Amino acid sequence: MSGQKVKNIALSPDGSAVRIVDQTRLPGELVYLDLWERDAMVEAIVSLRVRGAPAIGIFAAWCVYVLAKSYPAEDFFARLDADCDALSASRRTAVNLARQTERMRARAYGMRGAAAADIAAALGREAEAIHREDIAMCRAIAQAGLDLLHPGDTVLTHCNAGPLATSEYGTGLGPLLLAAERGIDIRAYVDETRPLLQGARLTAWELMNAGVGCTLICDNMAALAMKQGRIQAVLAGCDRMAANGDAANKIGTSGAAIIAKHYGVPVYILLPSSTIDLACPTGADIPIEERDGEEIRSMWYASPMAPAGVKCWDPAFDVTDHELITAVVTEKGVLYPPYDVNLKKMFGQ
Ligand code: MRU
């Protein structure tokens, strides 16, 4: 498996569809899906076939391009609006999805009056730019994050913030992948990330693929690992960072950060600027997606392990309070508290 490189999102060779790796089939099978209809695209986002904050933004941008190519001139903008609205609303916590969809819509509206084919072509260039920008941002984040670590360190990862969740390198996993490329020994405890097991299924697969030494643990083992001094840093991605530095990420990130603070382990949140939402004052303003309780009740088990019909609450994200975050790693460099001041300084208009 070592060294296998996977392109998680691309145009199909004839340009008629967006091609994704179906992440729900990993690690057992590497299956590619070609999507050319809006409903199937929305389903892919909702079902987490394509997932991770930057990745769903990139995917939505390519979807808008593929869909726009077939709009008739007379109702180009009505079709564009309907498709952008549906894509944008398919998940609510990661700001990247709405942001990149709106960027595509604005690009088209900026060309109102031009031929439909010319607008569609411009949308193709815009999607490509969004994709390329993410690759560059992840590379810079990986380097900045690696600079915070030391050879011999072991980090805790949560959820999946690797190439599958972004473009290349990833955010939270970027420093580990870069270290492996350079022969620097940095290892990871990978927590499973209940209920959807993005850590066990995706992060462990990506790290093993890249030759990063990793050990899988259950989510509730992090405290013991930190107490025993096995972990030197927590690395996590982000789905939306509010103006005060509060960071929404996969459910369980906040718990890991609270434990880390107790044991004096630094918590680094790694994210591209496309994930920062300065219009959102604090974490309390970030919408939290809630998912089907079957993810907790019965998924992954040969037979359900909870009583049939038991009530479940399945929030997909939580918010790590800014006071728990040691540093925020972005493509423009590393930020320290006070985040309300420093985020505005670095990313405000
Ligand atoms: O529900 P998911 O799997 O899309 O959640 C993803 C995460 O929480 C990631 O950690 C986050 O998007 C950062 S990815 C670079």
Coordinates of C-alpha atoms and ligand atoms in Angstrom, one line a residue:
M1 CA 0.0 0.0 0.0
S2 CA 3.0 2.3 0.7
G3 CA 3.3 5.4 -1.5
Q4 CA -0.1 5.1 -3.1
K5 CA -1.2 8.6 -4.2
V6 CA -4.9 9.2 -4.6
K7 CA -6.6 12.1 -6.4
N8 CA -9.7 12.6 -4.3
I9 CA -11.4 15.1 -6.6
A10 CA -10.9 15.7 -10.4
L11 CA -12.7 16.3 -13.6
S12 CA -13.4 13.1 -15.5
P13 CA -11.1 12.9 -18.6
D14 CA -13.8 14.1 -21.0
G15 CA -14.8 16.9 -18.6
S16 CA -18.5 15.8 -18.4
A17 CA -18.4 14.8 -14.7
V18 CA -16.7 15.4 -11.4
R19 CA -14.7 12.3 -10.4
I20 CA -14.3 11.6 -6.7
V21 CA -13.0 8.8 -4.5
D22 CA -16.0 7.4 -2.6
Q23 CA -14.6 7.8 0.9
T24 CA -17.4 5.7 2.4
R25 CA -15.8 2.6 0.7
L26 CA -12.3 3.2 2.2
P27 CA -10.1 1.6 3.4
G28 CA -11.6 -1.7 2.0
E29 CA -12.0 -0.5 -1.6
L30 CA -10.7 2.4 -3.7
V31 CA -13.7 3.2 -5.8
Y32 CA -14.1 6.3 -8.0
L33 CA -17.5 7.8 -8.8
D34 CA -18.3 10.1 -11.7
L35 CA -21.1 12.6 -10.9
W36 CA -22.8 14.8 -13.4
E37 CA -26.3 15.3 -11.9
R38 CA -27.1 17.7 -9.1
D39 CA -29.0 15.3 -6.9
A40 CA -26.1 12.7 -7.0
M41 CA -23.6 15.5 -6.2
V42 CA -25.7 16.6 -3.2
E43 CA -26.1 13.0 -2.1
A44 CA -22.3 12.6 -2.3
I45 CA -21.8 15.5 0.1
V46 CA -24.6 14.5 2.5
S47 CA -23.4 10.9 2.7
L48 CA -19.8 11.9 3.1
R49 CA -18.6 10.2 0.0
V50 CA -16.7 13.4 -0.4
R51 CA -16.0 15.1 2.9
G52 CA -13.6 17.4 4.8
A53 CA -14.2 21.1 4.8
P54 CA -11.8 22.2 2.0
A55 CA -12.7 19.2 -0.1
I56 CA -16.4 19.8 -0.2
G57 CA -15.7 23.4 -1.2
I58 CA -13.5 22.3 -4.0
F59 CA -16.0 19.6 -5.0
A60 CA -18.9 22.1 -5.1
A61 CA -16.9 24.4 -7.3
W62 CA -16.2 21.7 -9.9
C63 CA -19.9 20.7 -9.6
V64 CA -21.0 24.2 -10.5
Y65 CA -18.8 24.1 -13.6
V66 CA -19.9 20.7 -14.8
L67 CA -23.6 21.6 -14.3
A68 CA -23.2 25.1 -15.9
K69 CA -21.9 23.6 -19.1
S70 CA -25.3 22.4 -20.0
Y71 CA -27.4 25.4 -19.0
P72 CA -29.4 26.9 -21.9
A73 CA -28.7 30.6 -22.3
E74 CA -32.4 31.6 -21.6
D75 CA -32.4 30.2 -18.1
F76 CA -28.7 30.1 -17.3
F77 CA -28.9 32.1 -14.1
A78 CA -32.1 30.5 -12.8
R79 CA -30.5 27.1 -13.1
L80 CA -27.2 28.4 -11.6
D81 CA -29.0 29.8 -8.6
A82 CA -31.0 26.6 -8.0
D83 CA -27.9 24.4 -8.2
C84 CA -25.7 26.7 -6.1
D85 CA -28.5 26.9 -3.4
A86 CA -28.8 23.1 -3.3
L87 CA -25.0 22.5 -3.1
S88 CA -24.5 25.2 -0.6
A89 CA -27.2 23.9 1.8
S90 CA -26.1 20.3 1.7
R91 CA -24.0 20.6 4.8
R92 CA -24.0 23.5 7.2
T93 CA -20.9 23.6 9.5
A94 CA -17.9 23.9 7.2
V95 CA -17.9 27.4 5.8
N96 CA -15.8 26.3 2.8
L97 CA -18.8 24.8 1.1
A98 CA -21.0 28.0 1.0
R99 CA -17.9 30.2 0.4
Q100 CA -16.7 28.4 -2.7
T101 CA -20.2 28.0 -4.1
E102 CA -20.8 31.7 -3.6
R103 CA -17.4 32.5 -5.3
M104 CA -18.5 30.5 -8.3
R105 CA -21.9 32.2 -8.4
A106 CA -20.3 35.6 -8.2
R107 CA -17.9 34.8 -11.0
A108 CA -20.9 33.9 -13.2
Y109 CA -22.9 37.0 -12.2
G110 CA -19.8 39.1 -12.9
M111 CA -20.1 38.0 -16.6
R112 CA -23.8 38.7 -17.0
G113 CA -24.6 39.4 -20.7
A114 CA -21.7 37.2 -22.0
A115 CA -22.4 34.0 -24.0
A116 CA -23.4 31.0 -21.8
A117 CA -20.4 29.0 -23.2
D118 CA -18.0 31.8 -22.2
I119 CA -19.4 32.0 -18.6
A120 CA -19.2 28.2 -18.3
A121 CA -15.5 28.3 -19.5
A122 CA -14.8 31.0 -16.9
L123 CA -16.4 28.8 -14.2
G124 CA -14.0 26.0 -15.2
R125 CA -11.0 28.3 -14.7
E126 CA -12.5 29.5 -11.3
A127 CA -12.9 25.9 -10.1
E128 CA -9.3 25.2 -11.1
A129 CA -8.1 28.3 -9.3
I130 CA -9.9 27.2 -6.1
H131 CA -8.4 23.8 -6.3
R132 CA -4.9 25.1 -7.0
E133 CA -5.1 27.6 -4.2
D134 CA -6.0 24.8 -1.8
I135 CA -3.0 22.7 -2.8
A136 CA -0.7 25.7 -2.2
M137 CA -2.3 26.6 1.1
C138 CA -2.0 23.0 2.4
R139 CA 1.6 22.8 1.4
A140 CA 2.3 26.0 3.4
I141 CA 0.3 24.8 6.4
A142 CA 2.2 21.5 6.4
Q143 CA 5.5 23.4 6.5
A144 CA 4.4 25.8 9.2
G145 CA 3.0 23.0 11.3
L146 CA 6.1 20.9 10.9
D147 CA 8.2 23.8 12.2
L148 CA 6.2 23.5 15.5
L149 CA 7.2 19.8 16.0
H150 CA 10.4 18.1 16.9
P151 CA 12.0 14.8 15.6
G152 CA 10.8 12.0 17.8
D153 CA 7.5 13.6 18.6
T154 CA 4.2 11.7 18.6
V155 CA 1.0 13.6 18.0
L156 CA -2.7 12.8 18.5
T157 CA -4.9 13.2 15.4
H158 CA -8.7 13.4 15.3
C159 CA -11.0 12.8 12.4
N160 CA -9.4 13.0 9.0
A161 CA -7.7 16.2 8.0
G162 CA -5.5 14.7 5.3
P163 CA -5.4 14.8 1.5
L164 CA -8.8 13.1 1.3
A165 CA -10.3 16.0 3.2
T166 CA -8.5 18.7 1.2
S167 CA -6.5 18.5 -2.0
E168 CA -2.9 17.5 -1.3
Y169 CA -1.0 17.1 2.1
G170 CA -4.1 18.1 4.1
T171 CA -4.1 20.4 7.0
G172 CA -3.9 18.5 10.3
L173 CA -2.0 15.6 8.7
G174 CA 0.2 17.9 6.5
P175 CA 3.1 18.1 9.0
L176 CA 3.2 14.3 9.3
L177 CA 3.2 13.7 5.6
L178 CA 5.9 16.3 5.0
A179 CA 8.0 14.8 7.8
A180 CA 7.7 11.4 6.3
E181 CA 8.8 12.7 2.9
R182 CA 11.8 14.3 4.5
G183 CA 12.7 11.2 6.6
I184 CA 11.9 13.0 9.9
D185 CA 10.5 10.6 12.5
I186 CA 7.2 12.0 13.7
R187 CA 4.5 9.5 14.7
A188 CA 0.8 9.6 15.5
Y189 CA -1.8 8.2 17.7
V190 CA -4.8 8.1 15.5
D191 CA -8.1 8.2 17.4
E192 CA -11.0 6.3 15.8
T193 CA -13.4 9.3 15.8
R194 CA -16.8 7.9 16.6
P195 CA -19.4 7.6 15.2
L196 CA -18.2 7.6 11.5
L197 CA -14.6 6.4 12.2
Q198 CA -12.9 8.9 9.9
G199 CA -9.7 8.4 12.0
A200 CA -9.8 4.6 11.9
R201 CA -10.9 4.3 8.2
L202 CA -9.2 7.3 6.5
T203 CA -6.4 8.8 8.6
A204 CA -4.9 5.4 9.5
W205 CA -5.1 4.5 5.8
E206 CA -3.5 7.8 4.6
L207 CA -0.7 7.7 7.2
M208 CA 0.1 4.0 6.5
N209 CA 0.1 4.8 2.8
A210 CA 2.6 7.6 3.4
G211 CA 4.8 5.5 5.7
V212 CA 4.0 7.5 8.8
G213 CA 4.3 5.4 12.0
C214 CA 0.8 5.4 13.5
T215 CA -1.1 3.6 16.2
L216 CA -4.9 3.4 16.3
I217 CA -6.7 4.1 19.6
C218 CA -10.3 4.5 20.7
D219 CA -11.4 8.1 21.3
N220 CA -11.6 7.4 25.1
M221 CA -7.9 6.4 25.3
A222 CA -6.5 9.9 24.7
A223 CA -6.4 10.9 28.3
L224 CA -4.3 7.9 29.4
A225 CA -2.0 8.4 26.4
M226 CA -1.4 12.0 27.4
K227 CA -1.1 11.2 31.1
Q228 CA 1.6 8.7 30.3
G229 CA 3.5 11.3 28.2
R230 CA 3.0 9.5 24.9
I231 CA 1.7 12.6 23.1
Q232 CA 3.6 15.8 22.5
A233 CA 0.9 17.7 20.5
V234 CA -2.7 17.5 19.3
L235 CA -3.1 18.3 15.6
A236 CA -6.6 19.0 14.3
G237 CA -8.2 20.5 11.2
C238 CA -11.1 22.9 11.3
D239 CA -14.5 23.3 9.6
R240 CA -15.1 26.9 10.6
M241 CA -13.1 29.3 12.8
A242 CA -15.0 32.2 14.3
A243 CA -13.6 35.7 14.6
N244 CA -12.6 35.1 18.2
G245 CA -10.6 31.9 17.3
D246 CA -13.3 29.4 18.4
A247 CA -12.9 26.4 16.1
A248 CA -15.6 24.0 14.9
N249 CA -14.3 20.6 14.0
K250 CA -15.4 17.0 14.1
I251 CA -17.2 16.1 17.3
G252 CA -14.7 15.1 20.0
T253 CA -12.0 17.7 19.1
S254 CA -13.1 19.9 22.0
G255 CA -12.8 16.9 24.4
A256 CA -9.3 16.1 23.2
A257 CA -8.3 19.8 23.6
I258 CA -9.7 19.9 27.2
I259 CA -7.7 16.8 28.1
A260 CA -4.6 18.3 26.4
K261 CA -4.9 21.5 28.4
H262 CA -5.1 19.4 31.6
Y263 CA -1.9 17.6 30.8
G264 CA 0.0 20.6 29.3
V265 CA 0.0 19.2 25.8
P266 CA -0.2 21.9 23.0
V267 CA -3.2 22.0 20.7
Y268 CA -2.6 23.1 17.2
I269 CA -5.5 23.9 14.8
L270 CA -4.4 23.8 11.2
L271 CA -6.6 25.4 8.6
P272 CA -6.5 27.4 5.3
S273 CA -7.9 30.9 5.3
S274 CA -10.9 29.6 3.3
T275 CA -12.1 28.1 6.7
I276 CA -11.9 31.4 8.6
D277 CA -15.3 33.1 9.0
L278 CA -14.7 36.6 10.4
A279 CA -18.4 37.3 9.9
C280 CA -19.1 34.7 12.6
P281 CA -18.3 36.4 16.0
T282 CA -17.9 33.3 18.2
G283 CA -18.3 29.6 18.2
A284 CA -21.9 30.0 19.5
D285 CA -22.8 31.4 16.1
I286 CA -21.5 28.4 14.1
P287 CA -24.4 26.1 13.0
I288 CA -23.8 22.5 14.1
E289 CA -24.9 19.8 11.8
E290 CA -26.9 17.0 13.4
R291 CA -27.0 13.6 11.7
D292 CA -29.1 10.4 11.8
G293 CA -28.9 8.6 15.1
E294 CA -28.5 5.3 13.2
E295 CA -24.8 6.3 12.9
I296 CA -24.6 5.7 16.6
R297 CA -27.2 3.0 17.1
S298 CA -26.4 0.5 14.4
M299 CA -23.9 1.5 11.9
W300 CA -20.6 -0.5 11.7
Y301 CA -22.1 -3.4 13.7
A302 CA -23.1 -6.8 12.3
S303 CA -26.2 -6.3 14.4
P304 CA -27.2 -3.1 16.3
M305 CA -25.3 -2.8 19.7
A306 CA -27.9 -0.5 21.2
P307 CA -31.5 -1.2 22.1
A308 CA -33.8 -0.8 19.0
G309 CA -35.4 2.6 19.0
V310 CA -33.2 4.1 21.7
K311 CA -33.1 7.9 21.3
C312 CA -29.8 9.2 20.0
W313 CA -28.3 12.7 19.6
D314 CA -25.7 12.8 16.9
P315 CA -24.0 16.2 16.5
A316 CA -21.3 15.9 13.9
F317 CA -19.1 18.8 15.2
D318 CA -18.2 20.6 18.3
V319 CA -16.5 23.9 19.0
T320 CA -13.1 24.1 20.7
D321 CA -13.0 27.3 22.7
H322 CA -10.2 29.6 21.7
E323 CA -8.7 29.5 25.2
L324 CA -7.8 25.8 24.6
I325 CA -5.9 26.4 21.4
T326 CA -2.2 26.9 21.7
A327 CA -1.7 28.1 18.1
V328 CA -3.5 28.4 14.8
V329 CA -1.5 27.3 11.8
T330 CA -2.5 28.9 8.5
E331 CA -0.9 29.3 5.0
K332 CA 0.2 32.8 6.1
G333 CA 1.9 31.6 9.2
V334 CA 1.3 30.7 12.8
L335 CA -1.1 32.8 15.0
Y336 CA -1.1 33.0 18.8
P337 CA -3.6 34.6 21.2
P338 CA -5.3 37.0 21.3
Y339 CA -7.0 35.4 18.2
D340 CA -9.7 38.1 17.9
V341 CA -7.0 40.6 17.3
N342 CA -4.5 38.5 15.3
L343 CA -7.1 36.8 13.0
K344 CA -8.4 40.2 12.0
K345 CA -4.9 41.6 11.5
M346 CA -3.9 38.7 9.2
F347 CA -7.1 38.0 7.4
G348 CA -9.4 41.1 7.8
Q349 CA -10.0 43.2 4.7
Ligands
MRU1 O1 -17.9 15.2 8.8 P1 -16.5 15.3 8.1 O2 -15.8 14.0 7.9 O3 -16.6 16.1 6.8 O4 -15.7 16.2 9.1 C1 -14.4 16.6 8.7 C2 -13.6 17.2 9.8 O5 -14.1 17.5 10.9 C3 -12.2 17.6 9.5 O6 -11.4 17.4 10.6 C4 -12.3 19.0 9.0 O7 -13.1 19.1 7.9 C5 -11.0 19.6 8.7 S1 -10.4 18.9 7.2 C6 -9.1 19.5 6.6

